[in-house]
Tab-separated table of C-alpha atoms in Angstrom:
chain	number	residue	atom	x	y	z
A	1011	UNK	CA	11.492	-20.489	24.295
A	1012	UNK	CA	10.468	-17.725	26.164
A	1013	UNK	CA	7.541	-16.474	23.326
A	1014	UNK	CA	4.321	-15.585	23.856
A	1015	UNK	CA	1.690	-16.336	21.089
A	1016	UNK	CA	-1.879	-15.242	20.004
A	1017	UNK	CA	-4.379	-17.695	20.876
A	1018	UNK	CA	-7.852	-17.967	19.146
A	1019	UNK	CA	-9.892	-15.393	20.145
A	1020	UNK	CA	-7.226	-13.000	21.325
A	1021	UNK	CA	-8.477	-9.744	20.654
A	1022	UNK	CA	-4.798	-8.442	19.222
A	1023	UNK	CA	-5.379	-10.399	15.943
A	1024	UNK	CA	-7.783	-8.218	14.388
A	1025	UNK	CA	-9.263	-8.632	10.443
A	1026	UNK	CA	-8.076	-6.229	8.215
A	1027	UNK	CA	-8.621	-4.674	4.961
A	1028	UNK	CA	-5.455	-4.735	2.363
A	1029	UNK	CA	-3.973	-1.541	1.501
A	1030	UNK	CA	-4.051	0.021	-1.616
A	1031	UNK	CA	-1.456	-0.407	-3.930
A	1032	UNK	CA	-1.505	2.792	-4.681
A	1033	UNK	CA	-1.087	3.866	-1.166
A	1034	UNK	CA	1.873	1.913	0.557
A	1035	UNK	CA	2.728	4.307	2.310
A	1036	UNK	CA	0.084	6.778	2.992
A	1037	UNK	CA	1.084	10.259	4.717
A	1038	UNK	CA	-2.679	10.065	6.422
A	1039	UNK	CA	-4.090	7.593	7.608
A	1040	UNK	CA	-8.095	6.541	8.218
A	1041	UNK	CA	-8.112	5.483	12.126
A	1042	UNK	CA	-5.610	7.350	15.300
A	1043	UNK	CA	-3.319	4.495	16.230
A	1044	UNK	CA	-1.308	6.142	19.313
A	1045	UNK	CA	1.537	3.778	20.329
A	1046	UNK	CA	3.236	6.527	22.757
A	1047	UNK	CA	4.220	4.750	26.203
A	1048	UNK	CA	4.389	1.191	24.230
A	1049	UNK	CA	6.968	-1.340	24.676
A	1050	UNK	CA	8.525	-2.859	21.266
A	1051	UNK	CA	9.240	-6.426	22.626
A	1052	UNK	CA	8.358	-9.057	19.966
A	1053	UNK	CA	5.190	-9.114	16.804
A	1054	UNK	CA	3.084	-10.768	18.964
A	1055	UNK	CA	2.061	-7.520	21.440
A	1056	UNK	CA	0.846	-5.467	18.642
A	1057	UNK	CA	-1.981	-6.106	16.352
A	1058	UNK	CA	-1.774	-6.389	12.982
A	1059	UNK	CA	-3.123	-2.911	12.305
A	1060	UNK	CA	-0.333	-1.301	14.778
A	1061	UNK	CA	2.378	-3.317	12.948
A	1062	UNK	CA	1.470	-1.698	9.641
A	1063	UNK	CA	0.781	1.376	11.097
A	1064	UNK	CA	4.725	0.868	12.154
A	1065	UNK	CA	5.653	-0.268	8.405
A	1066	UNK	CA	3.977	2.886	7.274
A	1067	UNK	CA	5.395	5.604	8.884
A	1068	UNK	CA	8.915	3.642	8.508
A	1069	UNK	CA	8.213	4.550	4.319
A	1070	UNK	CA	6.940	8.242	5.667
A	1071	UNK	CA	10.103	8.933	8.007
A	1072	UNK	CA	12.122	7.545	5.078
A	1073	UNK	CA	10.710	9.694	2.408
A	1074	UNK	CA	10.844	12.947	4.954
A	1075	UNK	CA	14.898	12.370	5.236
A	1076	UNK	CA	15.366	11.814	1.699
A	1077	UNK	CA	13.523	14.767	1.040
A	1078	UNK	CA	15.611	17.127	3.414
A	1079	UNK	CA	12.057	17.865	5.076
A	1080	UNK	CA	12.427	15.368	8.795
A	1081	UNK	CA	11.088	17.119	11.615
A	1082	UNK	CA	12.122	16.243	14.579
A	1083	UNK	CA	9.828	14.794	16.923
A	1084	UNK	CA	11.944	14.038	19.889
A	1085	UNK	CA	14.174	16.978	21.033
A	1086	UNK	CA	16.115	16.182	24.405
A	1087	UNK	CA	15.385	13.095	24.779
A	1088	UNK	CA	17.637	10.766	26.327
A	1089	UNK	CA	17.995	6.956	25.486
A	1090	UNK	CA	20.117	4.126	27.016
A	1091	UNK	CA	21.849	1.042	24.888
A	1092	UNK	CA	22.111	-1.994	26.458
A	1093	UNK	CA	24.111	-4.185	24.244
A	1094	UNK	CA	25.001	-7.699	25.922
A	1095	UNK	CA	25.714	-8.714	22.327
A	1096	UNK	CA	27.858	-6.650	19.710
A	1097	UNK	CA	26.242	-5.567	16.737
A	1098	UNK	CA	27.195	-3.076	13.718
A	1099	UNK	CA	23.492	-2.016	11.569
A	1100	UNK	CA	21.245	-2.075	15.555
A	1101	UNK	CA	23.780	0.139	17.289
A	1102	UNK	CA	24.522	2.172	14.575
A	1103	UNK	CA	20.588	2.764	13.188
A	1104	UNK	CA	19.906	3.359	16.979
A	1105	UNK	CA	22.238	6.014	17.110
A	1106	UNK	CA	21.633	7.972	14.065
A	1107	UNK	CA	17.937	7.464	13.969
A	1108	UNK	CA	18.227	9.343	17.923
A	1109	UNK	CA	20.426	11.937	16.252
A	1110	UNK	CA	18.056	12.293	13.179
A	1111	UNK	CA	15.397	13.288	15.744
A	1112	UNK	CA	17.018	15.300	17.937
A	1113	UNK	CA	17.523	13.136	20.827
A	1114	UNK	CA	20.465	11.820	22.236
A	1115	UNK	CA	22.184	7.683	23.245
A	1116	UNK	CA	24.476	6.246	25.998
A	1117	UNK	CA	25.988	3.107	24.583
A	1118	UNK	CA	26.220	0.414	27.526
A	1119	UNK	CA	28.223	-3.121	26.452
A	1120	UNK	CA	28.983	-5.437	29.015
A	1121	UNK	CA	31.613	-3.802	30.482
A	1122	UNK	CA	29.780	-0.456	31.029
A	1123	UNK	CA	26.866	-2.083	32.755
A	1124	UNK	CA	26.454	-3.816	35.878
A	1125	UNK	CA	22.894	-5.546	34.063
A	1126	UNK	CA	23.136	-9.324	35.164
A	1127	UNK	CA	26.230	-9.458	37.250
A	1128	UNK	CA	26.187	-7.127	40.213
A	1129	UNK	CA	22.463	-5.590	39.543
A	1130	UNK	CA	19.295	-7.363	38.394
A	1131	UNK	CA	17.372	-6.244	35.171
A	1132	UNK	CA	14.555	-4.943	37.335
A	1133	UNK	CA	16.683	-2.988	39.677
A	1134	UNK	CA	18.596	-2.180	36.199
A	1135	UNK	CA	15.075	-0.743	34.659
A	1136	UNK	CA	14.079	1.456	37.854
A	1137	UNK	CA	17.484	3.133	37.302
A	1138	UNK	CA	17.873	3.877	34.142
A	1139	UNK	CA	13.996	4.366	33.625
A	1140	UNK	CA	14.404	7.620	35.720
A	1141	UNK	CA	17.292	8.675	33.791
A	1142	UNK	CA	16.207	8.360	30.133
A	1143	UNK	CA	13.282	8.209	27.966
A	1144	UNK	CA	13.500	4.906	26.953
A	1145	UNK	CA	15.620	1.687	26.992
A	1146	UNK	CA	17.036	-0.693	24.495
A	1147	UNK	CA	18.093	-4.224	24.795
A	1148	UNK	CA	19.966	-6.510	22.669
A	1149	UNK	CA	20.638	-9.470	24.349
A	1150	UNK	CA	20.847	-13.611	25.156
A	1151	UNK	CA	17.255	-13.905	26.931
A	1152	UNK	CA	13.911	-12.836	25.965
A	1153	UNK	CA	12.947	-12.814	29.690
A	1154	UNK	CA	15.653	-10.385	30.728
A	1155	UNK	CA	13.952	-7.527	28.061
A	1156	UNK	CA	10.509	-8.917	29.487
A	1157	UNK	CA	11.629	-8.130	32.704
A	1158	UNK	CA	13.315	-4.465	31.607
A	1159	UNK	CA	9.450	-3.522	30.500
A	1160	UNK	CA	7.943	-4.609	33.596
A	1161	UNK	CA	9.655	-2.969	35.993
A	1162	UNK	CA	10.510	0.247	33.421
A	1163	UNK	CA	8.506	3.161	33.079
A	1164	UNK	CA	9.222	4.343	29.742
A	1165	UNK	CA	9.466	2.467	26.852
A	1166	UNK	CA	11.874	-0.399	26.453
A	1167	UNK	CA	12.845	-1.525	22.926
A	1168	UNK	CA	13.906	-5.013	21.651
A	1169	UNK	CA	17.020	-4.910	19.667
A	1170	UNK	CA	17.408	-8.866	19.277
A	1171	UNK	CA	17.443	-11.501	22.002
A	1172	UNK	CA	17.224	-15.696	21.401
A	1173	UNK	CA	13.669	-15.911	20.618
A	1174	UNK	CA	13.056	-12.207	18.679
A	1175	UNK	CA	14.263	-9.836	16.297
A	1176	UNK	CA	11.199	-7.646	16.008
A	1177	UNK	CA	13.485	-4.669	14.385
A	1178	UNK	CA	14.743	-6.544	12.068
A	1179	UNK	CA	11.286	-7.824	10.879
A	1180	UNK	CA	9.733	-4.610	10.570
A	1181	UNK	CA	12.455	-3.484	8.186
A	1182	UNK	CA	11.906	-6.835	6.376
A	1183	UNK	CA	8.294	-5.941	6.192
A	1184	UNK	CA	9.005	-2.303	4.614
A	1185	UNK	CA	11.894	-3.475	2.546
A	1186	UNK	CA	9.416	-6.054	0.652
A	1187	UNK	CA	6.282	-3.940	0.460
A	1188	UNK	CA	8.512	-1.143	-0.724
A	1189	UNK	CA	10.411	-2.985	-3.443
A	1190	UNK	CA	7.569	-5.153	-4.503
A	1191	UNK	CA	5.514	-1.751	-4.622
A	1192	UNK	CA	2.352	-4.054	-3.818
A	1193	UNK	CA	1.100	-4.128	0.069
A	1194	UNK	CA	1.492	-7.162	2.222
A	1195	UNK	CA	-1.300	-9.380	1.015
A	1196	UNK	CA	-0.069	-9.479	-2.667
A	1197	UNK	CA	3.863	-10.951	-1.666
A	1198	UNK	CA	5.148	-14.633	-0.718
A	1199	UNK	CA	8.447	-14.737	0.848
A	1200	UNK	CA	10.168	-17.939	1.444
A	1201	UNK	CA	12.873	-18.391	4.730
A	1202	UNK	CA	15.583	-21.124	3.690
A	1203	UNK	CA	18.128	-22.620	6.744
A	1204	UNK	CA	17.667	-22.627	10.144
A	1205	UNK	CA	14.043	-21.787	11.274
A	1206	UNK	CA	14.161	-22.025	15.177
A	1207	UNK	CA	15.240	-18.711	16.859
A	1208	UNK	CA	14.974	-15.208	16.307
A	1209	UNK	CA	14.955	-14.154	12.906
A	1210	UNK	CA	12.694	-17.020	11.771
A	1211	UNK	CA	10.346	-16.792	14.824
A	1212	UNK	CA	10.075	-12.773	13.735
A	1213	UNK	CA	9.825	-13.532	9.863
A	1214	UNK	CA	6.937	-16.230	10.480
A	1215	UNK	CA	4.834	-14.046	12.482
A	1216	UNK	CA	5.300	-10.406	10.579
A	1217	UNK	CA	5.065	-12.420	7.938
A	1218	UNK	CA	1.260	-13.592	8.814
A	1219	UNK	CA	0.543	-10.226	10.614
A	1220	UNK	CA	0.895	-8.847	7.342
A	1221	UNK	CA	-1.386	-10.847	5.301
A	1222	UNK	CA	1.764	-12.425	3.617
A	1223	UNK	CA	2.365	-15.847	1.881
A	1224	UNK	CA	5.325	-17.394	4.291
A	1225	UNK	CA	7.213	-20.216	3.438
A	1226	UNK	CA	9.717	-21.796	6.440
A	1227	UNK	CA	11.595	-23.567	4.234
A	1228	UNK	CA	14.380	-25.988	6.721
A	1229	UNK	CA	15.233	-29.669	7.469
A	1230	UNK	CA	12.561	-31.105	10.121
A	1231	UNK	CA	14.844	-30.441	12.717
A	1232	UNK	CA	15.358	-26.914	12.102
A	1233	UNK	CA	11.925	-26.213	11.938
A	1234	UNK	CA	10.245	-23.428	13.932
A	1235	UNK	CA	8.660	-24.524	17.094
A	1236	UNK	CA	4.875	-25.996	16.374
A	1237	UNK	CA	3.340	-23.451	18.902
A	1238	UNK	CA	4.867	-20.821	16.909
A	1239	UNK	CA	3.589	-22.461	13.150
A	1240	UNK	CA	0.403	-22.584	15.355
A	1241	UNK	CA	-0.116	-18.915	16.462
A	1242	UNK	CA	0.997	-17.854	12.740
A	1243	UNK	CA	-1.420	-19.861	11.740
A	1244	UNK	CA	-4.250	-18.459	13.539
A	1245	UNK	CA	-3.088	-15.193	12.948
A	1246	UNK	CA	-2.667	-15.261	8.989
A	1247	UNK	CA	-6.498	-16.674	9.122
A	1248	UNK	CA	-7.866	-13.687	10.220
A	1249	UNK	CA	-5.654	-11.087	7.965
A	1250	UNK	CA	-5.567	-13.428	4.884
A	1251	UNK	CA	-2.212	-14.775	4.971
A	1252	UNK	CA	-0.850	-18.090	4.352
A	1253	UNK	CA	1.894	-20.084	6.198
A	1254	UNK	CA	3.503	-23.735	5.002
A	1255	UNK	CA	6.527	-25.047	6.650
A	1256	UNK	CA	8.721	-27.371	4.527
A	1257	UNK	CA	11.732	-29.241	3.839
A	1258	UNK	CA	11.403	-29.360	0.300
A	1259	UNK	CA	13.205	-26.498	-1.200
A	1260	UNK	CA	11.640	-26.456	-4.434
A	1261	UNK	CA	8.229	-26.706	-3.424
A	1262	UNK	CA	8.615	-23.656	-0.845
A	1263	UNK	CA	10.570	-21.300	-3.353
A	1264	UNK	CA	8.080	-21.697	-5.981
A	1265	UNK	CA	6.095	-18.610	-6.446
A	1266	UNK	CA	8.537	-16.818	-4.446
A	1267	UNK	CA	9.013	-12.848	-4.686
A	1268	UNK	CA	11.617	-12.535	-1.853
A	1269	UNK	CA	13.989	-14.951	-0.615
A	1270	UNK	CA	15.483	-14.539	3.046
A	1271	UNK	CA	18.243	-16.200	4.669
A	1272	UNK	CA	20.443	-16.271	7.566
A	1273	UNK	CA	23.863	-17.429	9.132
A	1274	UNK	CA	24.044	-20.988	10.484
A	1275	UNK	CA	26.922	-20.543	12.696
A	1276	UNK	CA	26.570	-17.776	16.186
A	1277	UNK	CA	29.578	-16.538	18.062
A	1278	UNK	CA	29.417	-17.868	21.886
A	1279	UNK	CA	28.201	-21.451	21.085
A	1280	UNK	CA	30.618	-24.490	20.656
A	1281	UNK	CA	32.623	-24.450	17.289
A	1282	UNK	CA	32.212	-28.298	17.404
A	1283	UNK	CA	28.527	-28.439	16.422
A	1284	UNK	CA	29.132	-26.108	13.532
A	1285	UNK	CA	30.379	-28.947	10.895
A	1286	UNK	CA	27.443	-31.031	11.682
A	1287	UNK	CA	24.597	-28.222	11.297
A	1288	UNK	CA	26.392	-26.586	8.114
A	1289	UNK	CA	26.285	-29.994	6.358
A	1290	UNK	CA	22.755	-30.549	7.395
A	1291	UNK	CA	21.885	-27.249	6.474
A	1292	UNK	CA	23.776	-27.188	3.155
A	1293	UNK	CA	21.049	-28.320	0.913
A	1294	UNK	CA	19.396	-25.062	1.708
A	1295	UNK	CA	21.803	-22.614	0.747
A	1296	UNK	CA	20.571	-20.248	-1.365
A	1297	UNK	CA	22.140	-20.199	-5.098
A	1298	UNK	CA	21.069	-19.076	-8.561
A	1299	UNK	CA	19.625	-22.609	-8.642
A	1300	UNK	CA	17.519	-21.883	-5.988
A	1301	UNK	CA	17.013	-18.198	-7.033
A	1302	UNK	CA	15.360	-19.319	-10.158
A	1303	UNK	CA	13.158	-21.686	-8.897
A	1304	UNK	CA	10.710	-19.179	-7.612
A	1305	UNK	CA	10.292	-19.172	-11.002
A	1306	UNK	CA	10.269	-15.349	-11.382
A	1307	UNK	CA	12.800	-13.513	-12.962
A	1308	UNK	CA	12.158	-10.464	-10.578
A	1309	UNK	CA	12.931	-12.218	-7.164
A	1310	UNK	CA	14.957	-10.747	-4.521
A	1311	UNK	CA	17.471	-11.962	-2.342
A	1312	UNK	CA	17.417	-10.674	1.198
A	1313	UNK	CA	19.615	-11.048	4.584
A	1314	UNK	CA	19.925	-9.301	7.920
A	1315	UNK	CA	23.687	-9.453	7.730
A	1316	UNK	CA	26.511	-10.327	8.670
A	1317	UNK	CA	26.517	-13.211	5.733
A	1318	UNK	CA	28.878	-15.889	5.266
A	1319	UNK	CA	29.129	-15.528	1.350
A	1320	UNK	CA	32.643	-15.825	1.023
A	1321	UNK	CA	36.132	-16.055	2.898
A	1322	UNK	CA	36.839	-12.257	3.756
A	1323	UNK	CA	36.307	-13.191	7.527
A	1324	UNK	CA	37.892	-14.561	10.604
A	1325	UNK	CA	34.687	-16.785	11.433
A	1326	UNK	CA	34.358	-17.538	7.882
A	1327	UNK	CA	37.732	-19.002	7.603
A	1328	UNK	CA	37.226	-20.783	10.414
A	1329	UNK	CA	34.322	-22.280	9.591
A	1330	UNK	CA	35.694	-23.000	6.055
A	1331	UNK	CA	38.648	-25.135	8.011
A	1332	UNK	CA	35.850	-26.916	9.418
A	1333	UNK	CA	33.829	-27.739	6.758
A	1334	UNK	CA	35.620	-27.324	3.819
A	1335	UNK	CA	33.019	-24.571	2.349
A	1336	UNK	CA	34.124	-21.249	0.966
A	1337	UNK	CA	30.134	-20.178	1.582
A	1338	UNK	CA	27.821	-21.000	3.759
A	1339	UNK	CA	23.863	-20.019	3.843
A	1340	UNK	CA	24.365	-17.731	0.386
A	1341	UNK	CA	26.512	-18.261	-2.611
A	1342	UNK	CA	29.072	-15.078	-3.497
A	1343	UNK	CA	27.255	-15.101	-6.738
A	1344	UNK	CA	23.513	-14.415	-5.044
A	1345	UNK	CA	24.709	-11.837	-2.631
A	1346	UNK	CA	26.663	-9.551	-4.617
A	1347	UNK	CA	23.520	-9.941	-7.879
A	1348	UNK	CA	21.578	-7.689	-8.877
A	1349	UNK	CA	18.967	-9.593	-6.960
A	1350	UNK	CA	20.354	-8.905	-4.101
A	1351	UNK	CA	18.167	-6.343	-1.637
A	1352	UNK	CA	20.808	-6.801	1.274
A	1353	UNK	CA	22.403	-3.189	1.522
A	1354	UNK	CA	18.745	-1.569	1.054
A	1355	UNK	CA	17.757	-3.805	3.471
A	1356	UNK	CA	20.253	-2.772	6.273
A	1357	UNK	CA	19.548	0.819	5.331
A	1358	UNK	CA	16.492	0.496	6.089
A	1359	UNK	CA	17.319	-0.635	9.345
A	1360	UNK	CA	17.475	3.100	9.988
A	1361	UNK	CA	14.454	4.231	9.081
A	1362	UNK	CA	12.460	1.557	10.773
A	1363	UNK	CA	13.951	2.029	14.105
A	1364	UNK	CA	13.649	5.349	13.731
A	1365	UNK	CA	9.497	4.417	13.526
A	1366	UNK	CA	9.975	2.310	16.557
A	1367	UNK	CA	11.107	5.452	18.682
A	1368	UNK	CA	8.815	8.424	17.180
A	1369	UNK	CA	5.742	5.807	17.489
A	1370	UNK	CA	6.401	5.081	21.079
A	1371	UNK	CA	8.225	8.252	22.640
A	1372	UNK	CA	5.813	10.797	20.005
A	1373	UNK	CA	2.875	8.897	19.753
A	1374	UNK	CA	0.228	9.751	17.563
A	1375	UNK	CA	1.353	13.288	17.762
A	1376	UNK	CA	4.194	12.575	15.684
């Protein structure tokens, strides 16, 4: 694991003071944060203050487009896509959230690129850093988008890699404050399957940079890494959060307002250790069982997508020859509920990446 954690005493974990329920998403805000020139690599880099700074103006950019008033902040501007790994809601919320602002993409998959084969991700990041105005990466290693930053001089985004989906967290982060309508501090979330890579390494620490209740709810062995329970840890004690890492199902769902989830099988790795890990993991599926033992009647269900919840695809069938399951990590009946948060959730993919660009190509000017 390529991750970087807070230690005790590191000056990026910062106290702070809950917002306002009435003010989720305030329009002004009490201190300049000024992110301009930033990279957006994983939680860790940004203090908890910056990260809800980023969940704020996600709700303000939101409520400008749906009120036909967005101004656009960054006119001309060029960005380059790197995608080593195919993806439908980060290319696509890339793309519009650019157009949206008045700035334009080059999309570069594998087989536009030379990134890894014939030219090095340093060499890469000189290029293209002269060329655009900033660089995303979605990708296998977290040390190949380490190395894009280092070497780049403008700002170089992280669209997913093994050990961090920081996009994908923020819009977690706005898509719970906003549907709970209460700030960080006042929601538990629980994370059912497996805990060990990107989505739960993002989810554990947003989770305690926003003063959250987390609950890493997975069998022992697909637990997240104890150096990454550690620096939650000591970063939900000084914002007020709380994180507990379980395998009892029950026992982390209780209390819960939001329920996450994610796929168990990945395209790339060996189909023959998918049987094993979906019957291992199939205890933690998430059903109306498991919906209802959060025992409240207003929890949410919540997914990054693509989901496994029924048959309608060529992995899923697959899978289902395997295994013998017609769903995987969420039950048909839980996705398509009206529990279910999942399509709000991937819009809102949009509007959070569109906070990730303004913050660090506009800065506080924005």
């Amino acid at each position: 694991m390529c991750a970087t954690m807070a230690v005790p005493g590191d000056p990026r974990v910062v106290p702070r003071t809950p917002s306002p329920t009435t003010a989720l998403f305030p329009t002004e805000r009490p201190a300049v944060i000024d992110l301009a020139g930033r990279h957006f690599l994983k939680e860790v880099d940004f203090t908890p203050q910056e990260w809800i700074h980023l969940v704020e103006l996600t709700g303000q950019l939101k409520a400008e487009r749906r009120s036909g008033a967005e101004r656009q902040r960054l006119v001309g501007m060029n960005l380059a896509l790197i995608f080593e790994k195919a993806s439908t809601r980060t290319r696509a919320a890339f793309e519009v959230a650019a157009r949206h602002q008045g700035a334009f993409t080059t999309y570069l998959d594998p087989s536009g690129s030379h990134i890894g084969a014939k030219e090095s991700a340093a060499d890469t990041a000189q290029v293209l850093s002269r060329l655009y105005d900033g660089i995303e990466f979605r990708g296998n290693s977290q040390d190949t988008v380490e190395t894009l930053a280092e070497f780049s001089s403008v700002p170089v985004w992280n669209g997913l890699t093994d050990a961090w989906h920081p996009t994908q967290s923020l819009c977690d982060a706005f898509t719970m404050v906003e549907a709970a309508g209460r700030p960080g501090s006042e929601i538990a979330f629980a994370y059912l399957g497996d805990a060990r890579f990107n989505v739960g390494n993002s989810l554990l620490v947003m989770g305690a940079m926003m003063g959250m209740d987390v609950r890493m709810v997975a069998p022992v062995a697909f637990q997240p890494d104890a150096r990454m329970v550690s620096g939650a840890r000591e970063i939900a004690s000084m914002t007020g959060g709380r994180v507990t890492v379980t395998d009892d199902v029950a026992l982390g769902v209780a209390g819960a307002d939001f329920v996450h989830t994610d796929v168990w099988v990945s395209m790339g790795e060996p189909k023959g250790v998918w049987a094993e890990r979906c019957r291992v993991l199939a205890p933690y599926r998430v059903t109306s069982a498991v919906m209802a033992a959060t025992g409240k009647p207003g929890a949410r269900f919540m997914h990054c997508l693509p989901a496994f919840h029924d048959l309608q695809t060529s992995t899923a069938r697959v899978v289902g020859d395997l295994t013998g399951m017609r769903e995987l990590e969420v039950t048909d009946e839980v996705f398509t509920s009206e529990a279910s948060l999942v399509f709000e959730q991937a819009e809102n993919r949009l509007h959070s990446i569109k906070a990730v660009l303004v913050a660090t190509l506009a800065g506080a000017k924005a």
